[in-house]
Amino acid sequence: MFLRRLGAVLPSSRRLFSSNSNHDLANSIAEFNKEMESVFGEPPPSGISGSSSNNFTAEKSKKISQADESALFLTHVGGAGEAQMVDVSPKESTERIAIASCKVILGKKVFDLVLANQMAKGDVLSVAKIAGICGAKHTSTLIPLCHNIILTHVRVDLHMNPENYSVDIEGEAASTGKTGVEMEAMTAVTIAGLTVYDMCKAASKDIQITNVRLESKTGGKSGQWSREE
């Protein structure tokens, strides 16, 4: 009944409107509300008046907020959108530790060969361990925008997992400085995993390196973080 009455009073050109911009949309809604009040002597029902405008404003504010939040974390992007190395000189030096992990799925055949130390290239786990440590120390060379930091400790452990015929790799990097060591820990396990692949690829091309991820970190402005899984 309400819509019939509205249609009888308002010309079709005023009932139907569209906008090409957010400003035009807000103005159109305001004009529509005024027209409704002049015709019926009261503002339109709450379901029609203001709800679209309020939703639009809230959604717009949310998007701006998310954009601002994202910008805060894109520290490797300069004002003109170019790549940059972050200036960490204003930061305080703190003790920083990061632990990362990955998994190398070998398959039963290769797993048995590695376990028996019968691979043609030699001791797979020992070579991969040293490779992982070396990888951590060369992170800034491999990853362009990483800082060249002094590591105080690097640990790489490899364990044979008979449940899924894999090698589970865990790496830890530590430093006292102005930037984190997450990339060093992740580089350590990645290089160790690639070394396992290289040592075993003659026996199988079906080997997979999976689940490269950060497990925990401490130090810095963001403090302590650990994976909940």
Short mmCIF file of C-alpha atoms in Angstrom, two decimals:
data_model
loop_
_atom_site.label_atom_id
_atom_site.label_comp_id
_atom_site.label_asym_id
_atom_site.label_seq_id
_atom_site.Cartn_x
_atom_site.Cartn_y
_atom_site.Cartn_z
CA MET A 1 0.00 0.00 0.00
CA PHE A 2 2.89 2.28 0.92
CA LEU A 3 4.62 1.71 -2.43
CA ARG A 4 1.38 2.31 -4.41
CA ARG A 5 0.88 5.64 -2.66
CA LEU A 6 4.48 6.59 -3.28
CA GLY A 7 4.21 5.67 -6.96
CA ALA A 8 1.08 7.78 -7.43
CA VAL A 9 2.74 10.92 -6.08
CA LEU A 10 6.33 10.75 -7.31
CA PRO A 11 7.14 10.97 -11.01
CA SER A 12 8.96 8.01 -12.44
CA SER A 13 12.05 10.13 -13.02
CA ARG A 14 12.27 10.81 -9.27
CA ARG A 15 11.45 7.25 -8.20
CA LEU A 16 14.24 5.67 -10.20
CA PHE A 17 17.73 7.02 -9.74
CA SER A 18 21.26 5.79 -10.18
CA SER A 19 24.67 7.20 -9.41
CA ASN A 20 28.07 6.98 -10.95
CA SER A 21 29.89 7.89 -7.74
CA ASN A 22 29.64 7.46 -4.01
CA HIS A 23 28.89 11.19 -3.62
CA ASP A 24 25.99 11.07 -6.08
CA LEU A 25 24.54 8.03 -4.31
CA ALA A 26 24.57 9.77 -0.93
CA ASN A 27 22.96 12.92 -2.40
CA SER A 28 20.29 10.85 -4.17
CA ILE A 29 19.39 9.08 -0.93
CA ALA A 30 19.15 12.41 0.92
CA GLU A 31 16.91 13.93 -1.77
CA PHE A 32 14.71 10.85 -1.77
CA ASN A 33 14.28 11.08 2.01
CA LYS A 34 13.31 14.76 1.78
CA GLU A 35 10.78 14.00 -0.96
CA MET A 36 9.24 11.24 1.17
CA GLU A 37 8.93 13.57 4.15
CA SER A 38 7.32 16.33 2.08
CA VAL A 39 4.73 13.90 0.67
CA PHE A 40 3.82 11.97 3.82
CA GLY A 41 4.71 14.51 6.51
CA GLU A 42 7.22 12.17 8.14
CA PRO A 43 10.52 10.53 7.31
CA PRO A 44 10.43 7.18 5.44
CA PRO A 45 10.37 3.92 7.45
CA SER A 46 13.65 2.93 9.09
CA GLY A 47 14.10 0.07 6.63
CA ILE A 48 14.24 2.60 3.75
CA SER A 49 15.65 5.79 5.24
CA GLY A 50 19.29 6.04 6.11
CA SER A 51 19.97 2.29 6.30
CA SER A 52 21.59 2.14 2.88
CA SER A 53 23.55 5.30 3.59
CA ASN A 54 24.69 4.05 6.97
CA ASN A 55 25.68 0.68 5.55
CA PHE A 56 27.54 2.38 2.75
CA THR A 57 29.40 4.68 5.15
CA ALA A 58 30.29 1.79 7.46
CA GLU A 59 31.47 -0.35 4.55
CA LYS A 60 33.52 2.52 3.15
CA SER A 61 35.12 3.18 6.55
CA LYS A 62 35.88 -0.52 6.91
CA LYS A 63 37.60 -0.61 3.52
CA ILE A 64 39.64 2.49 4.32
CA SER A 65 40.62 0.98 7.64
CA GLN A 66 41.69 -2.28 6.00
CA ALA A 67 43.67 -0.37 3.38
CA ASP A 68 45.45 1.67 6.05
CA GLU A 69 46.17 -1.49 8.05
CA SER A 70 47.58 -3.26 4.98
CA ALA A 71 49.75 -0.25 4.16
CA LEU A 72 51.30 -0.38 7.60
CA PHE A 73 52.56 -3.89 7.00
CA LEU A 74 53.81 -3.40 3.43
CA THR A 75 57.13 -2.12 4.70
CA HIS A 76 59.08 -3.18 1.61
CA VAL A 77 57.05 -0.83 -0.62
CA GLY A 78 58.12 2.81 -0.95
CA GLY A 79 55.88 5.86 -1.34
CA ALA A 80 55.90 5.54 -5.13
CA GLY A 81 55.24 1.79 -5.03
CA GLU A 82 58.86 0.81 -5.62
CA ALA A 83 60.67 -1.97 -3.77
CA GLN A 84 62.88 -0.80 -0.94
CA MET A 85 65.05 -2.13 1.87
CA VAL A 86 63.53 -1.09 5.19
CA ASP A 87 65.53 1.33 7.33
CA VAL A 88 65.75 -0.39 10.72
CA SER A 89 68.07 2.16 12.35
CA PRO A 90 65.32 3.64 14.60
CA LYS A 91 64.49 0.19 16.05
CA GLU A 92 65.83 -1.09 19.34
CA SER A 93 68.15 -4.08 19.44
CA THR A 94 66.53 -7.10 21.07
CA GLU A 95 67.22 -10.79 21.26
CA ARG A 96 65.38 -12.49 18.39
CA ILE A 97 64.71 -16.18 17.83
CA ALA A 98 62.72 -17.87 15.06
CA ILE A 99 61.84 -21.52 14.46
CA ALA A 100 60.65 -22.88 11.11
CA SER A 101 59.91 -26.30 9.69
CA CYS A 102 59.28 -28.23 6.51
CA LYS A 103 58.68 -31.80 5.37
CA VAL A 104 60.29 -33.80 2.56
CA ILE A 105 58.10 -36.70 1.44
CA LEU A 106 60.38 -39.41 0.05
CA GLY A 107 58.20 -42.45 -0.51
CA LYS A 108 58.96 -45.89 0.94
CA LYS A 109 61.71 -46.87 -1.51
CA VAL A 110 63.81 -43.74 -1.00
CA PHE A 111 63.01 -43.60 2.70
CA ASP A 112 64.46 -47.08 3.20
CA LEU A 113 67.60 -46.14 1.25
CA VAL A 114 68.16 -43.00 3.30
CA LEU A 115 67.49 -44.82 6.55
CA ALA A 116 70.07 -47.47 5.62
CA ASN A 117 72.50 -44.76 4.43
CA GLN A 118 72.70 -46.39 1.00
CA MET A 119 72.25 -43.35 -1.23
CA ALA A 120 74.99 -43.04 -3.85
CA LYS A 121 75.82 -39.45 -2.82
CA GLY A 122 76.40 -40.39 0.81
CA ASP A 123 74.92 -39.42 4.18
CA VAL A 124 71.79 -37.48 3.21
CA LEU A 125 70.87 -36.09 6.64
CA SER A 126 74.37 -34.91 7.56
CA VAL A 127 74.90 -33.10 4.27
CA ALA A 128 71.42 -31.50 4.43
CA LYS A 129 72.07 -30.31 7.98
CA ILE A 130 75.24 -28.47 7.00
CA ALA A 131 73.53 -27.08 3.89
CA GLY A 132 70.69 -25.70 6.02
CA ILE A 133 73.12 -23.91 8.34
CA CYS A 134 74.98 -22.43 5.38
CA GLY A 135 71.65 -21.39 3.83
CA ALA A 136 70.67 -19.44 6.94
CA LYS A 137 73.97 -17.53 6.83
CA HIS A 138 73.42 -16.58 3.17
CA THR A 139 69.79 -15.47 3.47
CA SER A 140 70.47 -11.81 2.66
CA THR A 141 72.22 -12.90 -0.55
CA LEU A 142 69.32 -15.12 -1.63
CA ILE A 143 66.45 -12.82 -0.60
CA PRO A 144 67.06 -9.34 -2.09
CA LEU A 145 65.50 -7.11 0.59
CA CYS A 146 66.66 -9.03 3.67
CA HIS A 147 69.21 -7.34 5.92
CA ASN A 148 72.67 -8.81 6.33
CA ILE A 149 72.56 -9.65 10.03
CA ILE A 150 74.95 -11.37 12.41
CA LEU A 151 73.53 -14.71 13.52
CA THR A 152 74.43 -15.86 17.02
CA HIS A 153 73.05 -19.37 16.58
CA VAL A 154 71.68 -21.66 13.85
CA ARG A 155 70.24 -25.11 14.46
CA VAL A 156 68.95 -27.55 11.83
CA ASP A 157 67.52 -30.94 12.84
CA LEU A 158 66.31 -33.67 10.49
CA HIS A 159 64.25 -36.65 11.65
CA MET A 160 63.08 -39.67 9.68
CA ASN A 161 59.31 -40.13 9.94
CA PRO A 162 58.21 -43.72 9.12
CA GLU A 163 54.51 -42.84 9.35
CA ASN A 164 54.52 -41.07 6.00
CA TYR A 165 58.02 -41.94 4.74
CA SER A 166 59.28 -38.39 5.09
CA VAL A 167 62.08 -36.33 6.58
CA ASP A 168 60.83 -33.73 9.07
CA ILE A 169 63.11 -30.70 9.22
CA GLU A 170 63.20 -28.03 11.91
CA GLY A 171 65.45 -24.98 11.85
CA GLU A 172 66.17 -22.30 14.43
CA ALA A 173 67.97 -19.00 13.97
CA ALA A 174 68.93 -16.48 16.66
CA SER A 175 70.37 -12.98 16.66
CA THR A 176 70.54 -9.85 18.79
CA GLY A 177 69.72 -6.92 16.58
CA LYS A 178 67.15 -4.60 15.02
CA THR A 179 65.42 -7.00 12.63
CA GLY A 180 63.95 -10.48 12.89
CA VAL A 181 65.40 -13.84 11.89
CA GLU A 182 62.25 -15.47 10.50
CA MET A 183 63.66 -15.53 6.97
CA GLU A 184 66.91 -17.07 8.17
CA ALA A 185 65.04 -19.92 9.90
CA MET A 186 62.82 -20.53 6.88
CA THR A 187 65.76 -20.38 4.49
CA ALA A 188 67.59 -22.93 6.64
CA VAL A 189 64.83 -25.54 6.40
CA THR A 190 64.18 -24.82 2.71
CA ILE A 191 67.83 -25.27 1.73
CA ALA A 192 68.04 -28.41 3.88
CA GLY A 193 64.93 -29.78 2.13
CA LEU A 194 66.33 -28.98 -1.31
CA THR A 195 69.55 -30.73 -0.36
CA VAL A 196 67.63 -33.85 0.65
CA TYR A 197 65.95 -33.73 -2.75
CA ASP A 198 69.28 -33.32 -4.53
CA MET A 199 70.84 -36.21 -2.62
CA CYS A 200 67.90 -38.50 -3.44
CA LYS A 201 66.67 -37.41 -6.87
CA ALA A 202 68.56 -40.18 -8.66
CA ALA A 203 66.40 -42.74 -6.85
CA SER A 204 63.07 -40.95 -7.42
CA LYS A 205 61.67 -37.85 -9.11
CA ASP A 206 58.47 -38.04 -7.07
CA ILE A 207 59.93 -36.48 -3.91
CA GLN A 208 57.96 -33.51 -2.53
CA ILE A 209 59.06 -30.61 -0.31
CA THR A 210 56.01 -29.39 1.60
CA ASN A 211 54.78 -27.30 4.54
CA VAL A 212 57.59 -24.75 4.67
CA ARG A 213 56.39 -22.46 7.45
CA LEU A 214 57.28 -20.37 10.46
CA GLU A 215 56.48 -22.08 13.76
CA SER A 216 57.36 -19.36 16.28
CA LYS A 217 59.29 -16.14 16.81
CA THR A 218 60.30 -13.94 19.73
CA GLY A 219 61.69 -10.44 20.08
CA GLY A 220 61.08 -7.17 18.31
CA LYS A 221 58.12 -4.82 18.50
CA SER A 222 55.56 -7.55 17.82
CA GLY A 223 56.93 -9.72 20.64
CA GLN A 224 56.22 -13.43 20.82
CA TRP A 225 54.23 -15.37 18.22
CA SER A 226 53.65 -19.08 17.78
CA ARG A 227 51.56 -21.15 15.39
CA GLU A 228 48.35 -22.40 17.02
CA GLU A 229 48.00 -25.58 14.96
#
